[in-house]
XYZ file of C-alpha atoms in Angstrom:
695
model
C 9.310 37.655 31.063
C 6.961 34.662 31.219
C 7.228 32.893 27.863
C 9.404 35.642 26.357
C 12.514 33.454 26.367
C 10.610 30.732 24.538
C 9.520 33.170 21.829
C 13.012 34.632 21.408
C 14.590 31.212 21.032
C 11.952 30.128 18.514
C 12.804 33.122 16.309
C 16.568 32.762 16.782
C 16.587 29.056 15.930
C 14.577 29.692 12.770
C 17.154 32.123 11.413
C 19.962 29.773 12.448
C 18.424 26.906 10.479
C 17.773 29.247 7.543
C 21.399 30.408 7.553
C 22.785 26.853 7.545
C 20.387 25.755 4.825
C 21.392 28.752 2.698
C 25.039 27.741 3.079
C 24.486 24.179 1.878
C 21.402 24.436 -0.330
C 20.567 26.553 -3.347
C 17.348 28.531 -2.953
C 17.270 29.610 -6.596
C 17.716 26.263 -8.354
C 16.270 23.681 -5.983
C 12.571 22.935 -5.667
C 10.666 24.929 -3.071
C 9.184 21.820 -1.464
C 12.688 20.437 -0.936
C 13.804 23.676 0.710
C 10.691 23.864 2.910
C 10.886 20.197 3.962
C 14.580 20.383 4.838
C 14.189 23.723 6.616
C 11.310 22.396 8.715
C 13.248 19.255 9.692
C 16.391 21.186 10.657
C 14.363 23.848 12.454
C 12.434 21.382 14.612
C 15.586 19.476 15.600
C 17.530 22.612 16.514
C 14.481 23.877 18.384
C 14.385 20.798 20.612
C 18.041 21.287 21.534
C 17.632 24.982 22.394
C 14.309 24.720 24.289
C 15.173 21.694 26.437
C 17.253 23.728 29.006
C 14.201 25.931 29.588
C 12.136 22.806 30.227
C 14.707 21.630 32.800
C 14.717 24.931 34.725
C 10.911 25.095 34.700
C 10.693 21.516 35.999
C 13.117 22.267 38.853
C 11.006 25.269 39.846
C 7.820 23.173 39.776
C 9.483 20.537 41.972
C 10.500 23.218 44.443
C 6.996 24.682 44.479
C 5.462 21.243 44.956
C 7.869 20.432 47.814
C 7.126 23.763 49.518
C 3.384 23.116 49.286
C 3.714 19.637 50.827
C 5.965 20.817 53.659
C 3.658 23.683 54.746
C 1.808 23.085 58.129
C -1.941 22.297 58.115
C -4.557 25.010 58.391
C -6.748 25.747 61.463
C -8.854 22.760 62.601
C -12.122 24.171 64.009
C -13.657 20.744 64.712
C -11.090 19.724 67.304
C -10.767 23.133 68.755
C -7.073 23.238 67.971
C -5.862 26.429 66.431
C -2.595 25.948 64.497
C -1.196 28.834 62.589
C 0.445 28.113 59.239
C 4.028 29.189 59.095
C 4.382 31.620 56.238
C 7.045 31.012 53.644
C 9.906 33.460 54.214
C 10.530 36.116 51.655
C 14.004 34.701 51.040
C 12.621 31.251 50.175
C 14.530 29.925 47.135
C 11.360 28.985 45.205
C 11.198 32.078 43.024
C 10.224 32.012 39.383
C 13.105 31.842 36.934
C 13.363 34.562 34.331
C 12.612 32.009 31.611
C 9.677 30.370 33.352
C 7.137 28.859 30.967
C 3.538 28.657 32.262
C 1.954 25.282 32.928
C 0.313 23.568 29.981
C 2.434 25.193 27.263
C 5.428 22.847 27.196
C 3.485 19.543 26.872
C 1.544 20.884 23.887
C 4.700 22.362 22.391
C 6.696 19.124 22.704
C 3.838 17.033 21.365
C 3.511 19.172 18.232
C 7.281 19.326 17.634
C 7.905 15.636 18.242
C 5.096 14.187 16.149
C 5.736 16.635 13.314
C 9.395 15.594 13.184
C 8.420 11.902 13.246
C 5.952 12.420 10.405
C 8.699 14.110 8.409
C 11.379 11.504 8.988
C 9.293 8.346 8.487
C 6.730 9.344 5.864
C 7.135 12.673 4.081
C 10.898 13.081 3.626
C 11.511 9.561 2.203
C 8.741 10.197 -0.318
C 10.183 13.613 -1.234
C 13.621 12.041 -1.520
C 12.431 9.580 -4.163
C 10.444 12.343 -5.845
C 13.527 14.583 -6.102
C 15.671 11.829 -7.643
C 13.011 10.766 -10.105
C 13.616 11.465 -13.780
C 9.933 11.723 -14.686
C 8.681 14.508 -16.925
C 5.407 15.143 -15.088
C 4.242 15.407 -11.503
C 2.147 12.275 -11.886
C 5.113 10.313 -13.206
C 7.363 11.433 -10.361
C 4.750 10.580 -7.731
C 4.275 7.137 -9.273
C 8.025 6.506 -9.221
C 8.292 7.687 -5.609
C 5.440 5.413 -4.500
C 6.994 2.401 -6.197
C 10.413 3.038 -4.636
C 8.914 3.489 -1.155
C 6.526 0.524 -1.391
C 9.080 -1.847 0.133
C 10.099 0.790 2.672
C 6.568 1.409 3.902
C 5.509 -2.242 3.493
C 8.222 -3.432 5.879
C 6.975 -1.207 8.691
C 3.359 -2.127 8.068
C 4.256 -5.828 8.124
C 6.084 -5.540 11.437
C 3.307 -3.474 12.999
C 0.606 -5.836 11.717
C 2.435 -8.896 13.055
C 2.744 -7.191 16.431
C -0.971 -6.389 16.534
C -1.856 -9.981 15.650
C 0.410 -11.237 18.428
C -1.248 -8.926 20.943
C -4.752 -9.943 19.817
C -4.005 -13.675 20.021
C -2.217 -13.601 23.390
C -4.861 -13.246 26.127
C -2.315 -12.135 28.722
C -1.544 -8.914 26.886
C -4.005 -6.044 27.061
C -2.497 -3.008 25.421
C -4.265 0.307 25.251
C -3.679 3.105 22.779
C -1.250 4.937 25.079
C 0.829 1.790 25.472
C 0.924 1.215 21.716
C 2.013 4.811 21.301
C 4.794 4.299 23.847
C 5.960 1.155 22.039
C 6.171 3.071 18.765
C 8.161 5.865 20.417
C 10.487 3.329 22.045
C 11.103 1.605 18.711
C 11.961 4.910 16.993
C 14.240 5.993 19.866
C 15.985 2.603 19.886
C 16.828 2.930 16.186
C 18.030 6.510 16.760
C 20.109 5.581 19.820
C 21.843 2.822 17.879
C 23.070 5.339 15.291
C 23.581 8.081 17.889
C 26.269 6.205 19.807
C 28.183 5.472 16.585
C 28.242 9.132 15.534
C 28.909 10.369 19.067
C 31.925 8.092 19.522
C 33.468 9.501 16.354
C 32.748 13.151 17.141
C 34.029 13.060 20.735
C 37.537 12.258 19.472
C 37.643 13.772 16.001
C 36.485 17.294 16.901
C 39.208 17.976 19.531
C 41.794 16.295 17.305
C 40.822 18.445 14.317
C 41.427 21.626 16.323
C 44.718 20.274 17.648
C 45.866 19.479 14.132
C 44.626 22.908 13.050
C 47.561 24.386 14.958
C 49.978 22.430 12.740
C 50.620 24.423 9.591
C 52.494 21.665 7.857
C 49.752 19.163 8.645
C 46.971 21.306 7.201
C 48.972 22.078 4.062
C 49.782 18.409 3.468
C 46.157 17.455 3.963
C 45.109 20.149 1.506
C 47.526 18.740 -1.081
C 46.039 15.297 -0.452
C 42.509 16.638 -0.956
C 43.593 18.365 -4.157
C 44.862 15.105 -5.658
C 41.657 13.256 -4.761
C 39.430 16.085 -5.910
C 41.226 16.328 -9.241
C 40.524 12.632 -9.823
C 36.878 13.139 -8.939
C 36.722 16.264 -11.089
C 38.139 14.434 -14.115
C 35.710 11.565 -13.556
C 32.792 14.003 -13.323
C 33.824 15.696 -16.570
C 34.146 12.357 -18.333
C 30.743 11.234 -17.053
C 29.182 14.505 -18.195
C 30.714 14.126 -21.660
C 29.320 10.601 -21.990
C 25.860 11.668 -20.867
C 25.883 14.686 -23.183
C 26.824 12.398 -26.067
C 23.754 10.293 -25.330
C 21.647 13.441 -25.188
C 23.053 14.561 -28.553
C 22.119 11.266 -30.169
C 18.606 11.441 -28.767
C 18.292 15.073 -29.839
C 19.262 14.228 -33.408
C 17.020 11.187 -33.643
C 13.835 12.716 -32.176
C 12.672 15.623 -34.344
C 10.291 18.468 -33.716
C 7.083 16.583 -34.605
C 7.858 13.445 -32.572
C 5.496 12.791 -29.626
C 8.462 12.577 -27.217
C 10.016 15.854 -28.370
C 8.738 17.661 -25.268
C 10.645 15.198 -23.101
C 13.819 15.850 -25.070
C 13.348 19.615 -24.669
C 13.000 19.122 -20.913
C 16.268 17.199 -20.859
C 18.021 19.900 -22.900
C 16.981 22.561 -20.396
C 18.866 20.665 -17.670
C 22.089 20.545 -19.731
C 24.836 23.182 -19.396
C 24.558 26.231 -21.623
C 27.531 25.391 -23.850
C 26.102 21.976 -24.668
C 22.688 23.481 -25.394
C 24.264 25.863 -27.922
C 26.169 23.050 -29.654
C 23.082 20.894 -29.938
C 20.984 23.836 -31.086
C 23.348 24.634 -33.979
C 23.431 21.031 -35.168
C 19.651 20.603 -34.994
C 17.651 20.435 -38.227
C 14.038 21.062 -37.311
C 12.783 20.733 -40.876
C 13.420 17.002 -41.101
C 10.459 14.817 -40.219
C 11.048 11.835 -38.010
C 8.977 9.638 -40.354
C 11.420 10.024 -43.227
C 13.978 7.702 -41.601
C 13.024 4.510 -39.957
C 15.336 4.591 -36.986
C 14.977 2.911 -33.605
C 13.642 5.690 -31.392
C 14.181 5.598 -27.613
C 11.237 4.842 -25.396
C 9.848 7.107 -22.703
C 11.306 4.852 -20.017
C 14.810 5.271 -21.462
C 14.296 9.047 -21.623
C 13.317 9.047 -17.940
C 16.524 7.211 -17.122
C 18.541 9.630 -19.270
C 16.874 12.603 -17.576
C 17.904 11.243 -14.187
C 21.490 10.765 -15.380
C 21.614 14.325 -16.742
C 20.454 15.818 -13.432
C 23.003 13.798 -11.461
C 25.960 14.374 -13.789
C 25.371 18.131 -14.130
C 25.039 18.556 -10.360
C 28.192 16.557 -9.712
C 30.182 18.426 -12.364
C 29.117 21.811 -11.000
C 29.927 20.746 -7.445
C 33.448 19.537 -8.288
C 34.195 22.732 -10.203
C 33.200 24.942 -7.262
C 35.001 22.754 -4.730
C 38.157 22.860 -6.824
C 38.205 26.662 -6.843
C 37.581 26.783 -3.091
C 40.333 24.256 -2.432
C 42.767 26.267 -4.558
C 42.083 29.383 -2.505
C 42.640 27.436 0.721
C 45.913 25.993 -0.555
C 47.169 29.403 -1.711
C 46.300 30.916 1.652
C 48.022 28.153 3.652
C 51.129 28.568 1.508
C 51.030 32.312 2.204
C 50.822 31.595 5.937
C 53.831 29.281 5.735
C 55.830 31.979 3.914
C 54.804 34.800 6.258
C 55.815 32.898 9.401
C 59.443 33.862 8.707
C 58.571 37.486 7.897
C 60.697 40.082 9.672
C 58.354 43.003 9.002
C 55.401 41.152 10.592
C 53.157 42.247 7.756
C 50.996 39.571 6.157
C 51.548 39.569 2.392
C 49.159 37.760 0.065
C 50.348 36.212 -3.179
C 47.003 36.940 -4.853
C 44.696 39.758 -3.937
C 41.078 38.948 -3.276
C 38.868 39.611 -6.331
C 36.113 40.985 -4.102
C 36.770 44.344 -2.397
C 36.879 44.057 1.359
C 34.857 46.167 3.732
C 36.547 49.322 4.950
C 35.710 48.439 8.531
C 37.467 45.080 8.152
C 40.434 46.672 6.368
C 40.862 49.161 9.202
C 40.792 46.709 12.115
C 42.025 43.557 10.357
C 45.032 45.147 8.701
C 48.120 43.165 7.543
C 49.784 43.524 10.945
C 46.791 42.182 12.865
C 46.405 39.415 10.314
C 50.044 38.369 10.752
C 49.772 38.225 14.549
C 46.538 36.215 14.362
C 47.511 33.734 11.665
C 51.171 33.238 12.538
C 51.201 33.696 16.306
C 47.828 33.628 18.100
C 45.712 31.243 16.068
C 47.845 28.124 16.710
C 47.694 28.696 20.468
C 43.971 29.376 20.325
C 43.396 26.080 18.502
C 45.494 24.196 21.058
C 43.632 25.696 24.032
C 40.268 24.994 22.405
C 41.349 21.414 21.665
C 42.255 20.889 25.330
C 38.912 22.300 26.521
C 36.978 20.110 24.089
C 39.019 17.082 25.167
C 38.012 17.706 28.778
C 34.362 17.857 27.697
C 34.789 14.604 25.788
C 36.245 12.851 28.855
C 33.324 14.090 30.970
C 30.825 12.773 28.414
C 32.500 9.351 28.200
C 32.657 9.031 32.002
C 29.035 10.084 32.408
C 27.846 7.691 29.687
C 29.414 4.807 31.584
C 28.164 5.799 35.060
C 24.849 7.643 34.612
C 22.830 4.615 35.813
C 24.373 4.907 39.305
C 22.138 7.004 41.576
C 23.719 6.242 44.961
C 26.348 7.562 44.796
C 25.878 9.906 41.862
C 28.803 9.360 39.507
C 27.639 11.191 36.419
C 29.361 14.569 36.384
C 26.478 16.185 34.517
C 24.089 15.048 37.249
C 26.456 16.321 39.941
C 26.616 19.784 38.385
C 22.843 20.044 37.943
C 22.091 18.815 41.473
C 24.525 21.306 43.003
C 22.813 24.122 41.123
C 19.393 22.756 42.083
C 20.213 23.050 45.779
C 20.818 26.785 45.443
C 18.124 27.225 42.755
C 20.494 29.140 40.538
C 18.402 28.936 37.377
C 20.845 30.896 35.247
C 23.609 28.431 36.060
C 21.262 25.487 35.447
C 20.274 26.745 31.997
C 23.848 27.583 31.002
C 25.147 24.196 32.181
C 22.334 22.345 30.405
C 22.770 24.350 27.225
C 26.547 23.847 27.061
C 26.186 20.118 27.739
C 23.512 19.399 25.157
C 25.098 21.808 22.697
C 28.405 19.926 22.881
C 26.621 16.594 22.413
C 24.721 18.021 19.443
C 27.902 19.382 17.844
C 29.595 15.974 18.155
C 26.631 14.235 16.503
C 25.578 16.828 13.917
C 29.120 17.599 12.775
C 29.585 13.908 11.995
C 26.409 14.016 9.900
C 27.869 16.955 7.962
C 31.243 15.222 7.515
C 30.284 11.705 6.476
C 30.003 10.849 2.818
C 28.330 7.767 1.377
C 30.058 7.576 -2.020
C 28.234 10.113 -4.243
C 24.727 9.429 -2.927
C 24.926 11.410 0.311
C 27.281 14.351 0.617
C 26.671 17.717 2.273
C 28.798 20.214 0.324
C 28.956 23.865 1.347
C 28.717 26.908 -0.924
C 25.253 25.876 -2.217
C 26.502 22.628 -3.793
C 24.372 20.039 -1.937
C 21.782 18.233 -4.012
C 18.151 17.719 -3.000
C 18.623 14.052 -2.121
C 21.378 14.786 0.410
C 19.473 17.692 1.977
C 16.387 15.560 2.552
C 18.480 12.678 3.849
C 20.166 14.971 6.372
C 16.735 16.138 7.541
C 15.717 12.508 8.065
C 18.857 11.811 10.106
C 18.388 14.889 12.280
C 14.766 13.998 13.074
C 15.744 10.450 14.032
C 18.792 11.401 16.104
C 17.505 14.382 18.093
C 14.838 12.672 20.304
C 17.183 9.926 21.586
C 19.917 12.556 21.997
C 17.678 14.591 24.302
C 16.592 11.502 26.243
C 20.229 10.538 26.668
C 21.023 14.017 27.969
C 18.155 13.859 30.481
C 19.451 10.480 31.611
C 22.971 11.887 32.095
C 21.567 14.682 34.309
C 19.183 12.302 36.167
C 16.211 14.402 35.092
C 14.599 11.260 33.677
C 12.697 9.430 36.434
C 13.202 6.064 34.716
C 16.956 6.515 35.213
C 17.014 8.173 38.628
C 14.267 5.845 40.006
C 12.851 8.725 42.026
C 9.212 9.659 42.420
C 9.652 13.227 41.218
C 7.898 15.370 38.697
C 9.274 14.552 35.215
C 10.082 17.092 32.573
C 7.463 17.907 29.985
C 9.622 16.297 27.298
C 9.825 13.008 29.233
C 6.086 12.997 29.890
C 5.173 12.866 26.200
C 7.504 9.889 25.712
C 5.362 7.801 28.057
C 6.470 5.251 30.618
C 9.028 2.774 29.354
C 7.874 0.187 31.890
C 5.821 -1.367 29.098
C 9.119 -2.500 27.537
C 11.302 -3.125 30.576
C 14.032 -4.902 28.634
C 14.568 -1.685 26.627
C 14.249 0.763 29.540
C 16.386 -1.253 31.980
C 18.686 -2.937 29.481
C 19.328 -1.320 26.115
C 19.031 2.305 27.261
C 21.428 1.650 30.154
C 24.194 -0.510 28.754
C 24.331 0.276 25.051
C 25.710 3.852 25.525
C 28.758 2.289 27.208
C 29.934 1.220 23.744
C 30.973 4.826 23.203
C 34.239 3.954 25.008
C 35.128 1.320 22.404
C 34.188 3.652 19.562
C 36.312 6.467 20.991
C 39.325 4.154 21.248
C 38.794 2.960 17.680
C 38.540 6.561 16.460
C 41.648 7.615 18.380
C 43.748 4.934 16.693
C 42.057 5.616 13.308
C 40.916 2.014 12.880
C 38.093 3.039 10.548
C 40.465 5.082 8.398
C 42.912 2.195 8.157
C 40.156 -0.242 7.184
C 38.918 2.068 4.425
C 42.474 2.494 3.193
C 42.906 -1.275 2.983
C 39.668 -1.544 0.996
C 40.992 0.876 -1.624
C 39.432 4.143 -0.418
C 42.396 6.483 -0.047
C 42.406 8.222 3.311
C 44.882 10.733 4.702
C 47.424 8.838 6.814
C 50.828 10.292 7.578
C 52.652 6.943 7.650
C 51.430 5.600 4.330
C 53.194 5.487 0.956
C 49.974 6.070 -0.972
C 49.335 9.197 1.080
C 52.821 10.515 0.305
C 52.321 9.931 -3.410
C 48.977 11.735 -3.391
C 50.469 14.613 -1.397
C 53.232 15.046 -3.977
C 50.705 14.875 -6.795
C 48.484 17.463 -5.131
C 51.458 19.738 -4.501
C 52.344 19.665 -8.184
C 48.715 20.393 -9.136
C 48.596 23.390 -6.797
C 51.911 24.649 -8.160
C 50.646 24.397 -11.730
C 47.411 26.225 -10.920
C 49.394 28.888 -9.089
C 51.607 29.536 -12.131
C 48.527 29.691 -14.321
C 46.856 32.248 -12.087
C 50.042 34.318 -11.895
C 50.243 34.457 -15.687
C 46.643 35.591 -15.863
C 47.197 38.356 -13.330
C 50.396 39.483 -15.093
C 48.535 39.692 -18.395
C 45.732 41.718 -16.809
C 48.247 44.078 -15.202
C 50.014 44.627 -18.542
C 46.705 45.334 -20.270
C 45.805 47.818 -17.576
C 49.161 49.581 -17.889
C 48.860 49.797 -21.679
C 45.367 51.261 -21.408
C 46.406 53.797 -18.792
C 49.506 54.856 -20.741
C 48.471 54.891 -24.389
C 44.793 55.486 -23.826
C 45.595 58.740 -21.973
C 48.066 59.874 -24.670
C 45.523 59.104 -27.378
C 42.904 61.238 -25.656
C 45.408 64.101 -25.253
C 46.413 64.069 -28.943
C 42.803 63.881 -30.060
C 41.832 66.793 -27.843
C 44.735 68.937 -29.081
C 43.999 68.133 -32.729
C 40.359 69.169 -32.310
C 41.373 72.434 -30.658
C 43.823 73.474 -33.429
C 41.680 72.357 -36.359
C 40.441 75.043 -38.742
C 36.647 75.648 -38.651
C 36.331 75.159 -42.430
C 38.225 71.897 -42.217
C 36.014 70.919 -39.300
C 32.877 71.563 -41.348
C 34.294 69.692 -44.306
C 35.214 66.724 -42.091
C 31.697 66.696 -40.621
C 30.167 66.651 -44.119
C 32.496 63.874 -45.266
C 31.796 61.941 -42.099
C 28.050 62.177 -42.683
C 28.456 61.050 -46.286
C 30.607 58.125 -45.234
C 28.130 57.148 -42.538
C 25.217 57.227 -44.986
C 27.229 55.218 -47.531
C 28.095 52.566 -44.947
C 24.501 52.516 -43.713
C 23.295 51.716 -47.255
C 26.034 49.140 -47.617
C 25.043 47.541 -44.316
C 21.434 47.275 -45.455
C 22.447 45.636 -48.740
C 24.900 43.143 -47.333
C 23.120 42.142 -44.079
C 22.013 38.792 -45.446
C 25.453 38.087 -46.916
C 27.151 38.794 -43.588
C 24.898 36.321 -41.776
C 25.740 33.633 -44.306
C 29.440 34.410 -44.055
C 29.364 34.224 -40.271
C 27.586 30.889 -40.413
C 30.214 29.537 -42.806
C 32.942 30.975 -40.547
C 35.057 32.145 -43.508
C 37.581 35.004 -43.056
C 35.891 37.389 -45.500
C 34.898 41.057 -45.431
C 36.596 41.988 -42.197
C 36.009 45.587 -41.151
C 39.014 47.153 -39.481
C 36.777 49.384 -37.380
C 35.872 46.426 -35.206
C 39.369 46.287 -33.794
C 39.629 46.985 -30.086
C 41.706 49.810 -28.715
C 43.567 47.399 -26.465
C 47.139 47.282 -27.778
C 47.749 43.762 -26.517
C 44.619 42.319 -28.066
C 45.336 44.034 -31.393
C 49.081 43.556 -31.304
C 49.179 41.289 -34.326
C 47.227 43.759 -36.471
C 48.739 46.978 -35.197
C 51.313 47.345 -38.010
C 49.022 46.115 -40.772
C 47.770 48.472 -43.448
C 44.255 49.784 -43.234
C 42.785 47.350 -45.766
C 39.616 45.346 -45.499
C 41.068 41.833 -45.527
C 43.381 40.289 -42.985
C 44.592 36.735 -42.579
C 43.124 34.581 -39.814
C 46.618 33.925 -38.551
C 46.732 37.554 -37.370
C 43.276 37.880 -35.786
C 40.614 35.896 -34.043
C 37.520 37.644 -35.319
C 35.484 34.447 -35.656
C 36.466 32.883 -32.349
C 33.143 33.880 -30.777
C 31.050 32.435 -33.625
């Protein structure tokens, strides 16, 4: 089993990162480099979290082996004539290899590759790809040039700071820094920046995650919050549609002004490809490619303005598509929560849905998750499950807050994480050590990463599920993960006293700590910032518990869901009315489809029966005569179709109600209701049919 656990976790974490990226990204529409860069960043960060417990168990085994080797008696001394026999280690000695033991030399190389690759991604590659993805250039060279210009200040700031530091070291004769020390300083600077943001996100997640599950047990609370989201999303949806209309109007003007033989026509065609299909068809019909651009002396847009327009088209189309999908998802959630509220008072204890799912469910799911099981889960068991889970997560949050405030104390040991690990270390229960380490760091990661997925910086950074996240937000999330994960792991090792700089013990460090170097070069960071700054998590948890951030945003004009606010009540009422209107609309659509289906089943079956009976009782001579007449009619209409093909095209382009053929009527009685009692002539009024609606 040596190294097998490491290989299994590497494969498992890869598919986990791929699954999450598939949920938020769009593999078909987004650039491959964006998908690969984001996948690599997420994969490396998740890998660090999952592999670190194996590093802890391997380090504890190595410490035990080293202690057993030092405590063994000396060998026979032939020079002095003394013969001392070494006491053999008993067979029940606790220093046995754990099942997940990783051989020496593998973990340092592994951590070095993972860490420096993630740092290269977050500080160099991903910012460049982020600017490249947002660029509106029409060529690779143009996009690279734009990305370099946007990142010049970003990269120049770091180079200026690093150069000033090198000059200070060269001028000061008291300082003699080697390459390893410079490397440690760089790592400390990156971890300091990450720890600063880590504590902010952790303080929010420690309170908000248990509270979200506790509120999940309140049906009325979730339904009110859904109404509130519906009102806000409708405003955003209307704004996105208006923005798209304005941008498409600009595209239409550019499309009409720049003709086919203009040098910038290729740029306009590239912009048109990014527009929605309905707008492309409108602009294509109104385009006159036979008019030269030299015939009219108009002010043509420059290439720079087209680049800006291209960028606006990409942003507006993505935002419009995202709001449309989110609106449909929110409607389904609201309908389902309303169904739950109605079924709570059900006497039959059978869960009844207002609208059936359009996608057929699996037979296995239908058999085990039947309406009875669904009623017991949604109306009876799920609220209690959410409450119990909220209590368990609250206990974990209290343990984390207590340990963050006391992990610097080594005598006595006050950090609960350190107490648990040291108790397991005494018995060398490696399974318990790995489970305890995994649950601890997994909970810390959930608190931090879930906040990254929840936060929204206006419309520039927003992780939207169901494949609606843009390239800029995906790359930005990869940057955040790569900057937050290393200080998160160091903080976890400090909580468990596995970091020698925290425990102040001369013990073998973990392989992850060894690649970070000794922080004694910067003592004010190792003994000051790393120790006392995490205590601010207490203040942040209190602020999150009393929703101080939400209240401040509400005062600034950003509507947030607050139960004791008049604006919230107004938005809830507005969202409730919107959901009610959409529900009536969907009910009318389903009723119309059901009526059409009933008409087809009833009259379509009778029509087939009468036709079959008429064919059976028809005389053979009449049958032959009807076949001959049918062939003649078909040949006549074939010749007529050949003669009038050009005329029909012109008539369709003019959209005039002429030469309507009654044979094109559908058999659906509802769709042809207005023309069902009309005579079999060739001309019908447009008030009775919609033949040209699709033109």
